[in-house]
Amino acid sequence: MELLSGWWDDFFWGSVVVAQVFLASLVLMVIFGLIGAAAKLSGNRIVQKIANGYTVVFRGTPEILVILLLYFGSAITLTWISRLFNPDIKFVDVPPFWAGTVAIALIVGSYATETFRGAFLGVRPGSIEAAKALGMSGLQVFFYIRIPEMWRLALPPFGNHMLSLIKDTALISIIGLNETLFVAKQAIGTTGKPFTMYIVVGLIYLGFSTVITLTVMALERYGNHTVRAR
Amino acid sequence: MISPQPLIRMQNVGKHFGTFQALKGINLDVIKGERIVVCGPSGSGKSTMIRCINRLEKHDEGRILIGDTELTDQIKDLNAVRREIGMVFQSFNLFPHMTILNNLMLAQKLVRKTPKAKARDIAMRYLERVKIPEQADKYPVQLSGGQQQRVAIARALCMKPEVMLFDEPTSALDPEMINEVLEVMVDLAREGMTMICVTHEMGFARSVADRVIFMDAGEIVEEADPETFFKTPQHERTKLFLSQILSH
Ligand SMILES: Nc1ncnc2c1ncn2[C@@H]1O[C@H](COP(=O)(O)OP(=O)(O)OP(=O)(O)O)[C@@H](O)[C@H]1O
Ligand SMILES: [Mg+2]
């Protein structure tokens, strides 16, 4: 542990970055997933094609490549646009935090699209019809009946999506985000102890994923208490 | 003599699923307090007909009036019509994620805007009427089929509907549970509730129905009071059907 002296606070702040990326990408992932699912379920052919394109591309491309393409792609695009207004600009920097967060949210959101779509279709039509027959409005049916039922169906795969997100945060070090893996590389540069430093990163991620797993287990227990067999 | 304005009026109603015609020229008037039993072979359009009444299915020919309100695409407040029509389904269709009590309170609160305490009183009153107040805090899966169906009836009654529609309410039940549900329905009929019941429980039809309607291939083939219907059916199709279901 002597070895780590001087690096504790760097690892701590690296973990904070991991947590931030995780939370921001979680919100975006849910949004992308819901939009994707809504698009696939919409009656519109073109909208469905676009959503299919999205899931095929993002599920079929190596994640690290998506991050790199999004980072450099958005930087080039932004530079080009800025030059239209001010020709003196050489290069616009995109913050790696946001490029990385959006990239992993898009990737995992493509899986979440299928999860949400499946959950929507998995809700028993009977309870929906019963609610309509009682005179509940479309929105009331959606929020009081469909969402709670979808939630129970979507939760197990959703837990896996959260684990994917937390693991994918490590990839963002490649575009210079100062998260734990990035810190570890720097620490290795000065201490020459790669194994120790990577073990530290591993333990940090283990901590994160344990928290996620326990949370999902607790939520599943809550969601299923109504449908357990007699 | 002026006959009372019917609560439900179906005039020449037709319904297609794609090219298949599920209902043809249905004419049916139901007045307040009438108890109607609908029977007929599988696929004859019984469910489709009663589902058109609360617009779970949209008819595509003819007219349906509920009171003064015609069911059309332009209807302003479909939910105002639906809340006056209680429906009980073959498969109970309780909300699985809610306790029995919440199943009974949800629509009262959301649709009738009944205050919570009052909704709870009403819910408990109807749970007592269907004889299962002790199940109030359980979840649907914890109840037997017969109990779930009685909850479903209570849930519909909590809305104080003008009419109750039943779509084969006992067909999914184990035989020993059928009677507990029929008893509740008979009580309801005795109290003067307007009811349209799709059922093959001919004992129920005999004891409470004012009219029995026989459907086949999307049409109302025969319509009579139970006495006449069972003793002297007019059409061959009715006779055949009756011989089949009364033989077992
Ligand atoms: N949503 C639908 N799409 C296509 N066809 C349908 C649909 N609903 C019903 N049908 C068809 O319409 C016909 C009438 O169906 P309906 O459910 O009204 O019959 P039913 O008399 O209630 O029969 P059962 O005794 O089996 O419940 C059947 O041939 C059925 O296959
Ligand atoms: Mg039916």
Coordinates of C-alpha atoms and ligand atoms in Angstrom, one line a residue:
Chain A
M1 CA 0.0 0.0 0.0
E2 CA 3.1 2.2 0.4
L3 CA 3.3 2.0 -3.3
L4 CA 0.1 3.9 -3.7
S5 CA 1.1 6.8 -1.6
G6 CA 0.6 10.0 -3.6
W7 CA -1.9 8.3 -5.9
W8 CA -4.8 7.8 -3.5
D9 CA -6.4 11.1 -4.3
D10 CA -5.9 10.6 -8.0
F11 CA -7.7 7.3 -7.9
F12 CA -10.4 8.9 -5.8
W13 CA -11.0 11.6 -8.3
G14 CA -10.8 9.1 -11.1
S15 CA -13.6 7.1 -9.4
V16 CA -15.7 10.2 -9.1
V17 CA -15.3 10.7 -12.9
V18 CA -16.4 7.1 -13.4
A19 CA -19.5 7.7 -11.3
Q20 CA -20.3 10.9 -13.2
V21 CA -19.9 9.2 -16.6
F22 CA -22.0 6.3 -15.4
L23 CA -24.9 8.5 -14.1
A24 CA -24.9 10.8 -17.1
S25 CA -24.7 7.9 -19.6
L26 CA -27.4 6.0 -17.6
V27 CA -29.9 8.9 -18.1
L28 CA -29.0 9.2 -21.8
M29 CA -29.1 5.4 -22.3
V30 CA -32.6 5.3 -21.0
I31 CA -33.6 8.2 -23.3
F32 CA -32.0 6.6 -26.3
G33 CA -33.5 3.2 -25.5
L34 CA -37.0 4.7 -25.1
I35 CA -36.8 6.7 -28.3
G36 CA -35.5 3.6 -30.1
A37 CA -38.2 1.4 -28.7
A38 CA -40.9 4.0 -29.5
A39 CA -39.6 4.2 -33.0
K40 CA -39.6 0.5 -33.5
L41 CA -43.1 0.2 -32.2
S42 CA -44.4 3.2 -34.2
G43 CA -46.4 2.3 -37.2
N44 CA -44.2 4.4 -39.5
R45 CA -42.0 2.4 -41.8
I46 CA -39.3 5.0 -42.2
V47 CA -39.0 5.6 -38.5
Q48 CA -38.7 1.9 -37.9
K49 CA -36.0 1.6 -40.6
I50 CA -34.0 4.3 -38.9
A51 CA -34.3 2.6 -35.5
N52 CA -33.3 -0.7 -37.0
G53 CA -30.3 1.0 -38.6
Y54 CA -29.3 2.4 -35.2
T55 CA -29.5 -0.9 -33.4
V56 CA -27.7 -2.8 -36.1
V57 CA -24.8 -0.3 -36.4
F58 CA -24.3 0.3 -32.7
R59 CA -24.5 -3.3 -31.7
G60 CA -22.3 -4.4 -34.5
T61 CA -19.4 -2.0 -34.1
P62 CA -16.6 -2.4 -31.6
E63 CA -17.3 -0.1 -28.7
I64 CA -13.9 1.4 -28.6
L65 CA -14.3 2.3 -32.3
V66 CA -17.6 4.0 -31.6
I67 CA -15.9 6.2 -28.9
L68 CA -13.0 7.2 -31.2
L69 CA -15.3 7.9 -34.2
L70 CA -17.7 9.9 -32.1
Y71 CA -14.9 11.9 -30.5
F72 CA -12.9 12.7 -33.6
G73 CA -16.0 12.9 -35.8
S74 CA -17.7 15.4 -33.6
A75 CA -14.5 17.4 -33.2
I76 CA -14.1 17.6 -37.0
T77 CA -17.7 18.5 -37.6
L78 CA -17.7 21.2 -34.9
T79 CA -14.4 22.6 -36.3
W80 CA -15.9 22.7 -39.8
I81 CA -19.1 24.4 -38.6
S82 CA -17.1 27.0 -36.5
R83 CA -14.9 27.9 -39.5
L84 CA -18.0 28.9 -41.4
F85 CA -18.4 31.7 -38.8
N86 CA -14.8 32.3 -38.0
P87 CA -12.1 31.1 -40.5
D88 CA -9.3 31.7 -38.0
I89 CA -10.3 28.7 -35.8
K90 CA -7.9 25.8 -36.1
F91 CA -9.5 23.1 -34.1
V92 CA -12.5 22.8 -31.8
D93 CA -11.9 20.5 -28.8
V94 CA -14.9 18.3 -27.8
P95 CA -14.8 17.5 -24.1
P96 CA -13.9 13.8 -23.8
F97 CA -16.3 13.5 -21.0
W98 CA -19.3 14.2 -23.2
A99 CA -18.0 12.5 -26.3
G100 CA -17.4 9.4 -24.3
T101 CA -20.6 9.5 -22.3
V102 CA -22.7 10.0 -25.4
A103 CA -20.8 7.2 -27.2
I104 CA -21.4 4.5 -24.5
A105 CA -25.0 5.7 -24.0
L106 CA -25.6 5.2 -27.7
I107 CA -24.0 1.7 -27.6
V108 CA -25.9 0.5 -24.6
G109 CA -29.0 2.4 -25.6
S110 CA -29.1 0.2 -28.7
Y111 CA -29.4 -2.9 -26.5
A112 CA -31.9 -1.1 -24.2
T113 CA -34.0 -0.4 -27.3
E114 CA -34.7 -4.1 -27.6
T115 CA -35.2 -4.5 -23.9
F116 CA -37.8 -1.7 -23.7
R117 CA -39.5 -2.9 -26.9
G118 CA -39.7 -6.5 -25.6
A119 CA -41.1 -5.2 -22.2
F120 CA -43.7 -3.1 -24.0
L121 CA -44.9 -6.1 -26.0
G122 CA -44.7 -8.4 -23.0
V123 CA -47.3 -6.6 -21.0
R124 CA -50.5 -8.7 -20.9
P125 CA -53.1 -7.0 -23.1
G126 CA -55.8 -8.0 -20.6
S127 CA -54.9 -5.6 -17.8
I128 CA -54.6 -2.8 -20.4
E129 CA -58.1 -3.6 -21.7
A130 CA -59.5 -3.8 -18.2
A131 CA -58.1 -0.4 -17.4
K132 CA -59.6 1.1 -20.6
A133 CA -62.9 -0.5 -19.9
L134 CA -62.9 1.2 -16.6
G135 CA -62.7 4.6 -18.4
M136 CA -59.0 5.3 -17.7
S137 CA -57.4 7.7 -20.3
G138 CA -54.5 6.6 -22.5
L139 CA -52.0 8.4 -20.3
Q140 CA -53.5 6.9 -17.1
V141 CA -53.3 3.5 -18.6
F142 CA -49.7 4.1 -19.6
F143 CA -48.5 5.4 -16.3
Y144 CA -50.5 3.3 -13.9
I145 CA -50.6 0.0 -15.7
R146 CA -48.2 -0.3 -18.6
I147 CA -45.1 1.3 -17.0
P148 CA -45.2 -0.7 -13.8
E149 CA -45.6 -3.9 -15.7
M150 CA -42.9 -3.0 -18.2
W151 CA -40.6 -2.2 -15.4
R152 CA -40.9 -5.6 -13.9
L153 CA -40.2 -7.3 -17.3
A154 CA -37.3 -4.9 -18.2
L155 CA -35.5 -4.9 -14.9
P156 CA -33.3 -8.0 -15.2
P157 CA -31.9 -7.1 -18.7
F158 CA -31.7 -3.5 -17.6
G159 CA -29.4 -4.5 -14.7
N160 CA -27.1 -6.0 -17.4
H161 CA -27.2 -2.8 -19.4
M162 CA -26.0 -0.9 -16.3
L163 CA -23.1 -3.3 -15.8
S164 CA -22.2 -2.8 -19.5
L165 CA -22.2 1.0 -18.9
I166 CA -20.0 0.9 -15.9
K167 CA -17.5 -1.4 -17.7
D168 CA -17.5 0.8 -20.8
T169 CA -16.5 3.9 -18.8
A170 CA -13.0 2.3 -18.7
L171 CA -12.8 2.6 -22.5
I172 CA -13.1 6.4 -22.4
S173 CA -9.5 6.7 -21.1
I174 CA -8.5 6.2 -24.7
I175 CA -9.7 9.7 -25.6
G176 CA -8.0 11.2 -22.5
L177 CA -10.7 11.2 -19.9
N178 CA -9.0 11.2 -16.5
E179 CA -10.9 8.2 -15.0
T180 CA -9.3 5.4 -13.0
L181 CA -7.7 3.6 -15.9
F182 CA -6.2 6.8 -17.1
V183 CA -4.9 7.5 -13.6
A184 CA -3.5 4.0 -13.4
K185 CA -1.5 4.5 -16.7
Q186 CA 0.0 7.6 -15.3
A187 CA 0.9 5.9 -12.0
I188 CA 2.5 3.1 -13.9
G189 CA 4.6 5.6 -15.7
T190 CA 6.2 6.9 -12.5
T191 CA 6.1 3.8 -10.3
G192 CA 6.7 1.0 -12.8
K193 CA 4.2 -1.3 -11.1
P194 CA 1.5 -2.1 -13.6
F195 CA 0.1 -5.1 -11.9
T196 CA -0.5 -3.3 -8.6
M197 CA -2.1 -0.3 -10.3
Y198 CA -4.4 -2.4 -12.5
I199 CA -5.5 -4.4 -9.5
V200 CA -6.5 -1.1 -7.8
V201 CA -8.6 -0.2 -10.9
G202 CA -10.1 -3.7 -10.9
L203 CA -11.1 -3.4 -7.3
I204 CA -12.7 0.0 -7.9
Y205 CA -14.8 -1.4 -10.7
L206 CA -15.7 -4.4 -8.6
G207 CA -17.0 -2.0 -6.0
F208 CA -19.1 -0.2 -8.6
S209 CA -20.6 -3.3 -10.1
T210 CA -21.3 -4.9 -6.7
V211 CA -23.3 -1.8 -5.8
I212 CA -25.2 -2.0 -9.1
T213 CA -25.9 -5.7 -8.8
L214 CA -27.2 -5.4 -5.3
T215 CA -29.4 -2.5 -6.2
V216 CA -30.9 -4.4 -9.1
M217 CA -31.5 -7.5 -6.9
A218 CA -33.3 -5.3 -4.4
L219 CA -35.4 -3.7 -7.1
E220 CA -36.2 -7.1 -8.6
R221 CA -37.3 -8.4 -5.3
Y222 CA -39.6 -5.4 -4.9
G223 CA -40.9 -5.7 -8.4
N224 CA -41.7 -9.4 -8.1
H225 CA -43.3 -9.5 -4.7
T226 CA -46.6 -9.1 -6.4
V227 CA -46.2 -12.0 -8.8
R228 CA -44.5 -14.7 -6.7
A229 CA -46.4 -17.9 -6.7
R230 CA -48.7 -18.7 -3.8
Chain B
M1 CA -97.5 3.1 -25.4
I2 CA -94.1 4.6 -25.5
S3 CA -91.3 2.1 -24.8
P4 CA -88.5 3.4 -22.6
Q5 CA -85.5 4.8 -24.3
P6 CA -83.0 1.9 -24.6
L7 CA -79.7 2.1 -22.7
I8 CA -77.9 0.4 -25.5
R9 CA -79.1 0.5 -29.1
M10 CA -77.2 -1.4 -31.8
Q11 CA -78.6 -0.8 -35.3
N12 CA -77.4 -3.0 -38.2
V13 CA -73.9 -3.2 -36.7
G14 CA -71.2 -4.8 -38.7
K15 CA -67.5 -5.5 -37.9
H16 CA -64.7 -6.8 -40.1
F17 CA -61.3 -8.1 -39.2
G18 CA -59.5 -7.5 -42.5
T19 CA -61.7 -9.2 -45.0
F20 CA -63.4 -11.5 -42.5
Q21 CA -66.8 -10.3 -41.3
A22 CA -67.1 -11.0 -37.6
L23 CA -70.5 -9.3 -37.1
K24 CA -73.3 -8.9 -39.6
G25 CA -76.4 -6.7 -39.3
I26 CA -76.6 -6.9 -35.5
N27 CA -79.8 -5.2 -34.1
L28 CA -80.1 -5.1 -30.4
D29 CA -81.9 -2.8 -27.9
V30 CA -81.3 -3.2 -24.2
I31 CA -83.5 -1.3 -21.8
K32 CA -82.7 -0.5 -18.2
G33 CA -82.9 -3.4 -15.9
E34 CA -82.9 -6.0 -18.7
R35 CA -80.8 -9.1 -18.3
I36 CA -79.6 -10.7 -21.5
V37 CA -77.7 -13.9 -22.0
V38 CA -75.8 -14.3 -25.3
C39 CA -74.7 -17.8 -26.4
G40 CA -73.4 -19.4 -29.6
P41 CA -70.6 -21.5 -30.9
S42 CA -67.0 -20.5 -30.6
G43 CA -66.1 -17.8 -33.2
S44 CA -69.7 -16.7 -33.7
G45 CA -68.9 -13.1 -32.7
K46 CA -70.2 -13.0 -29.1
S47 CA -67.1 -11.3 -27.7
T48 CA -66.8 -9.0 -30.6
M49 CA -70.4 -7.9 -30.2
I50 CA -70.1 -7.0 -26.5
R51 CA -66.6 -5.5 -27.0
C52 CA -68.1 -3.1 -29.6
I53 CA -70.5 -1.8 -26.8
N54 CA -67.6 -0.3 -24.9
R55 CA -65.6 0.3 -28.0
L56 CA -62.8 -2.1 -27.2
E57 CA -63.5 -3.0 -30.8
K58 CA -64.7 -0.4 -33.3
H59 CA -67.7 -1.4 -35.4
D60 CA -67.4 -0.4 -39.1
E61 CA -71.1 -0.6 -40.1
G62 CA -74.3 0.6 -38.6
R63 CA -74.7 2.6 -35.4
I64 CA -74.3 2.0 -31.7
L65 CA -75.8 4.4 -29.2
I66 CA -75.2 4.3 -25.4
G67 CA -78.0 6.5 -24.0
D68 CA -77.9 9.5 -26.3
T69 CA -74.2 9.1 -27.2
E70 CA -73.3 7.5 -30.5
L71 CA -70.0 5.7 -30.6
T72 CA -68.1 7.2 -33.5
D73 CA -64.5 8.2 -34.2
Q74 CA -65.6 11.8 -33.4
I75 CA -66.8 10.9 -29.9
K76 CA -65.6 13.6 -27.5
D77 CA -65.4 11.6 -24.3
L78 CA -65.2 7.9 -24.8
N79 CA -64.0 7.4 -21.3
A80 CA -67.2 9.1 -20.0
V81 CA -69.1 6.4 -21.8
R82 CA -66.8 3.6 -20.7
R83 CA -67.0 4.4 -17.0
E84 CA -70.8 3.8 -17.1
I85 CA -70.2 0.3 -18.6
G86 CA -68.6 -2.3 -16.4
M87 CA -66.9 -5.2 -18.0
V88 CA -65.8 -8.6 -16.7
F89 CA -63.5 -10.7 -18.8
Q90 CA -62.9 -14.4 -19.1
S91 CA -59.4 -14.1 -17.9
F92 CA -60.1 -11.8 -14.9
N93 CA -57.5 -9.2 -16.0
L94 CA -56.8 -7.8 -12.6
F95 CA -53.8 -5.5 -12.3
P96 CA -51.1 -7.9 -11.2
H97 CA -48.9 -5.2 -9.6
M98 CA -51.5 -3.9 -7.2
T99 CA -53.2 -5.3 -4.1
I100 CA -56.9 -6.3 -4.4
L101 CA -57.9 -3.1 -2.6
N102 CA -55.8 -0.9 -5.0
N103 CA -57.3 -2.8 -7.9
L104 CA -60.7 -1.6 -6.7
M105 CA -59.6 1.9 -5.8
L106 CA -57.5 2.9 -8.8
A107 CA -60.2 3.8 -11.4
Q108 CA -62.5 5.3 -8.7
K109 CA -59.7 7.7 -7.9
L110 CA -58.5 8.4 -11.4
V111 CA -61.8 8.3 -13.3
R112 CA -64.5 9.2 -10.8
K113 CA -62.2 11.5 -8.8
T114 CA -63.5 9.9 -5.6
P115 CA -61.4 10.9 -2.6
K116 CA -59.2 8.1 -1.3
A117 CA -61.0 7.4 2.0
K118 CA -64.4 7.2 0.2
A119 CA -63.0 5.0 -2.6
R120 CA -61.6 2.7 0.1
D121 CA -65.1 2.5 1.8
I122 CA -66.7 1.7 -1.5
A123 CA -64.1 -0.9 -2.4
M124 CA -64.5 -2.6 1.0
R125 CA -68.3 -2.6 0.6
Y126 CA -68.1 -4.3 -2.7
L127 CA -65.5 -6.8 -1.5
E128 CA -67.9 -7.7 1.3
R129 CA -70.7 -8.1 -1.3
V130 CA -68.5 -10.6 -3.2
K131 CA -67.7 -12.2 0.1
I132 CA -63.9 -11.8 0.2
P133 CA -63.1 -8.7 2.3
E134 CA -60.3 -10.6 4.0
Q135 CA -58.3 -10.7 0.8
A136 CA -58.1 -6.9 0.5
D137 CA -54.4 -6.6 1.0
K138 CA -53.3 -9.6 -1.0
Y139 CA -52.1 -9.6 -4.6
P140 CA -54.1 -11.2 -7.5
V141 CA -51.8 -14.2 -7.9
Q142 CA -52.4 -15.1 -4.3
L143 CA -56.1 -15.7 -5.0
S144 CA -57.9 -18.6 -6.6
G145 CA -59.5 -18.1 -10.0
G146 CA -63.0 -17.8 -8.5
Q147 CA -61.8 -15.2 -6.0
Q148 CA -60.1 -13.2 -8.7
Q149 CA -63.2 -13.2 -10.9
R150 CA -65.3 -12.0 -7.9
V151 CA -62.7 -9.2 -7.4
A152 CA -63.0 -8.3 -11.1
I153 CA -66.8 -8.0 -10.7
A154 CA -66.4 -5.9 -7.6
R155 CA -63.8 -3.7 -9.4
A156 CA -66.3 -3.0 -12.1
L157 CA -69.2 -2.4 -9.6
C158 CA -67.1 0.2 -7.7
M159 CA -67.6 2.5 -10.7
K160 CA -71.4 2.3 -10.2
P161 CA -71.9 1.4 -13.8
E162 CA -75.3 1.6 -15.6
V163 CA -74.7 -1.7 -17.4
M164 CA -72.5 -4.7 -16.8
L165 CA -71.0 -6.8 -19.6
F166 CA -69.8 -10.3 -18.9
D167 CA -67.7 -12.2 -21.4
E168 CA -67.7 -15.8 -20.4
P169 CA -66.9 -15.0 -16.8
T170 CA -66.8 -18.7 -15.7
S171 CA -65.2 -20.4 -18.7
A172 CA -61.7 -20.1 -17.3
L173 CA -62.6 -21.4 -13.9
D174 CA -62.3 -24.8 -12.3
P175 CA -65.8 -26.4 -12.0
E176 CA -65.9 -26.1 -8.3
M177 CA -65.4 -22.3 -8.5
I178 CA -68.1 -21.6 -11.1
N179 CA -70.9 -21.4 -8.6
E180 CA -69.4 -18.8 -6.3
V181 CA -69.1 -16.5 -9.3
L182 CA -72.6 -17.3 -10.7
E183 CA -74.1 -16.6 -7.2
V184 CA -72.6 -13.1 -7.3
M185 CA -74.0 -12.6 -10.8
V186 CA -77.5 -13.8 -9.8
D187 CA -77.5 -11.5 -6.8
L188 CA -76.6 -8.6 -9.1
A189 CA -79.4 -9.6 -11.5
R190 CA -81.9 -9.7 -8.7
E191 CA -81.0 -6.2 -7.6
G192 CA -82.0 -4.9 -11.0
M193 CA -78.6 -4.4 -12.7
T194 CA -78.8 -4.2 -16.5
M195 CA -76.6 -7.1 -17.7
I196 CA -75.4 -8.6 -20.9
C197 CA -73.8 -11.9 -20.2
V198 CA -72.0 -14.1 -22.7
T199 CA -72.2 -17.5 -21.1
H200 CA -73.0 -21.1 -21.7
E201 CA -74.3 -21.6 -18.1
M202 CA -77.8 -22.4 -19.2
G203 CA -79.0 -22.7 -15.6
F204 CA -78.0 -19.1 -15.1
A205 CA -79.9 -18.1 -18.3
R206 CA -83.0 -19.9 -17.2
S207 CA -83.1 -18.4 -13.8
V208 CA -82.3 -14.7 -14.5
A209 CA -82.4 -13.9 -18.2
D210 CA -85.2 -11.8 -19.7
R211 CA -84.0 -12.7 -23.1
V212 CA -81.6 -15.2 -24.6
I213 CA -79.8 -14.4 -27.8
F214 CA -78.2 -17.1 -30.0
M215 CA -75.5 -16.0 -32.3
D216 CA -73.9 -17.9 -35.2
A217 CA -71.4 -16.8 -37.8
G218 CA -71.6 -13.1 -36.8
E219 CA -75.4 -12.9 -36.8
I220 CA -78.2 -13.0 -34.2
V221 CA -80.0 -16.1 -35.3
E222 CA -82.6 -16.3 -32.6
E223 CA -83.8 -14.3 -29.7
A224 CA -86.5 -15.2 -27.2
D225 CA -87.4 -15.4 -23.5
P226 CA -85.6 -18.4 -21.8
E227 CA -88.8 -20.5 -21.6
T228 CA -89.5 -20.3 -25.3
F229 CA -85.8 -20.4 -26.2
F230 CA -85.1 -23.7 -24.5
K231 CA -88.5 -25.4 -25.0
T232 CA -89.3 -24.4 -28.6
P233 CA -86.2 -23.1 -30.5
Q234 CA -87.2 -22.1 -34.0
H235 CA -84.0 -22.4 -36.0
E236 CA -82.1 -25.6 -36.8
R237 CA -78.8 -24.0 -35.8
T238 CA -80.2 -23.2 -32.4
K239 CA -81.5 -26.7 -31.9
L240 CA -78.2 -28.2 -32.9
F241 CA -76.3 -25.9 -30.6
L242 CA -78.6 -26.5 -27.7
S243 CA -78.4 -30.3 -28.1
Q244 CA -74.7 -30.0 -28.1
I245 CA -74.3 -27.9 -24.9
L246 CA -77.2 -29.5 -23.0
S247 CA -75.9 -33.0 -23.6
H248 CA -73.0 -32.4 -21.3
Ligands
LIG1 N1 -58.6 -9.1 -33.2 C1 -59.0 -10.0 -34.2 N2 -58.4 -10.1 -35.3 C2 -58.8 -11.0 -36.3 N3 -59.9 -11.8 -36.1 C3 -60.6 -11.7 -35.0 C4 -60.2 -10.8 -33.9 N4 -61.0 -11.0 -32.9 C5 -61.9 -11.9 -33.3 N5 -61.6 -12.4 -34.5 C6 -62.4 -13.4 -35.2 O1 -63.7 -13.0 -35.2 C7 -64.6 -14.1 -35.0 C8 -65.5 -13.9 -33.8 O2 -64.7 -13.8 -32.7 P1 -65.2 -13.7 -31.2 O3 -64.1 -13.7 -30.3 O4 -66.2 -12.6 -31.2 O5 -66.0 -15.0 -31.1 P2 -66.7 -15.6 -29.8 O6 -68.1 -15.9 -30.2 O7 -66.5 -14.8 -28.6 O8 -66.0 -17.0 -29.6 P3 -65.5 -17.7 -28.3 O9 -66.7 -18.5 -27.8 O10 -64.4 -18.6 -28.8 O11 -65.0 -16.7 -27.3 C9 -63.7 -15.3 -34.9 O12 -63.6 -16.0 -36.1 C10 -62.3 -14.7 -34.6 O13 -61.3 -15.5 -35.1
MG2 MG -65.4 -14.9 -26.9

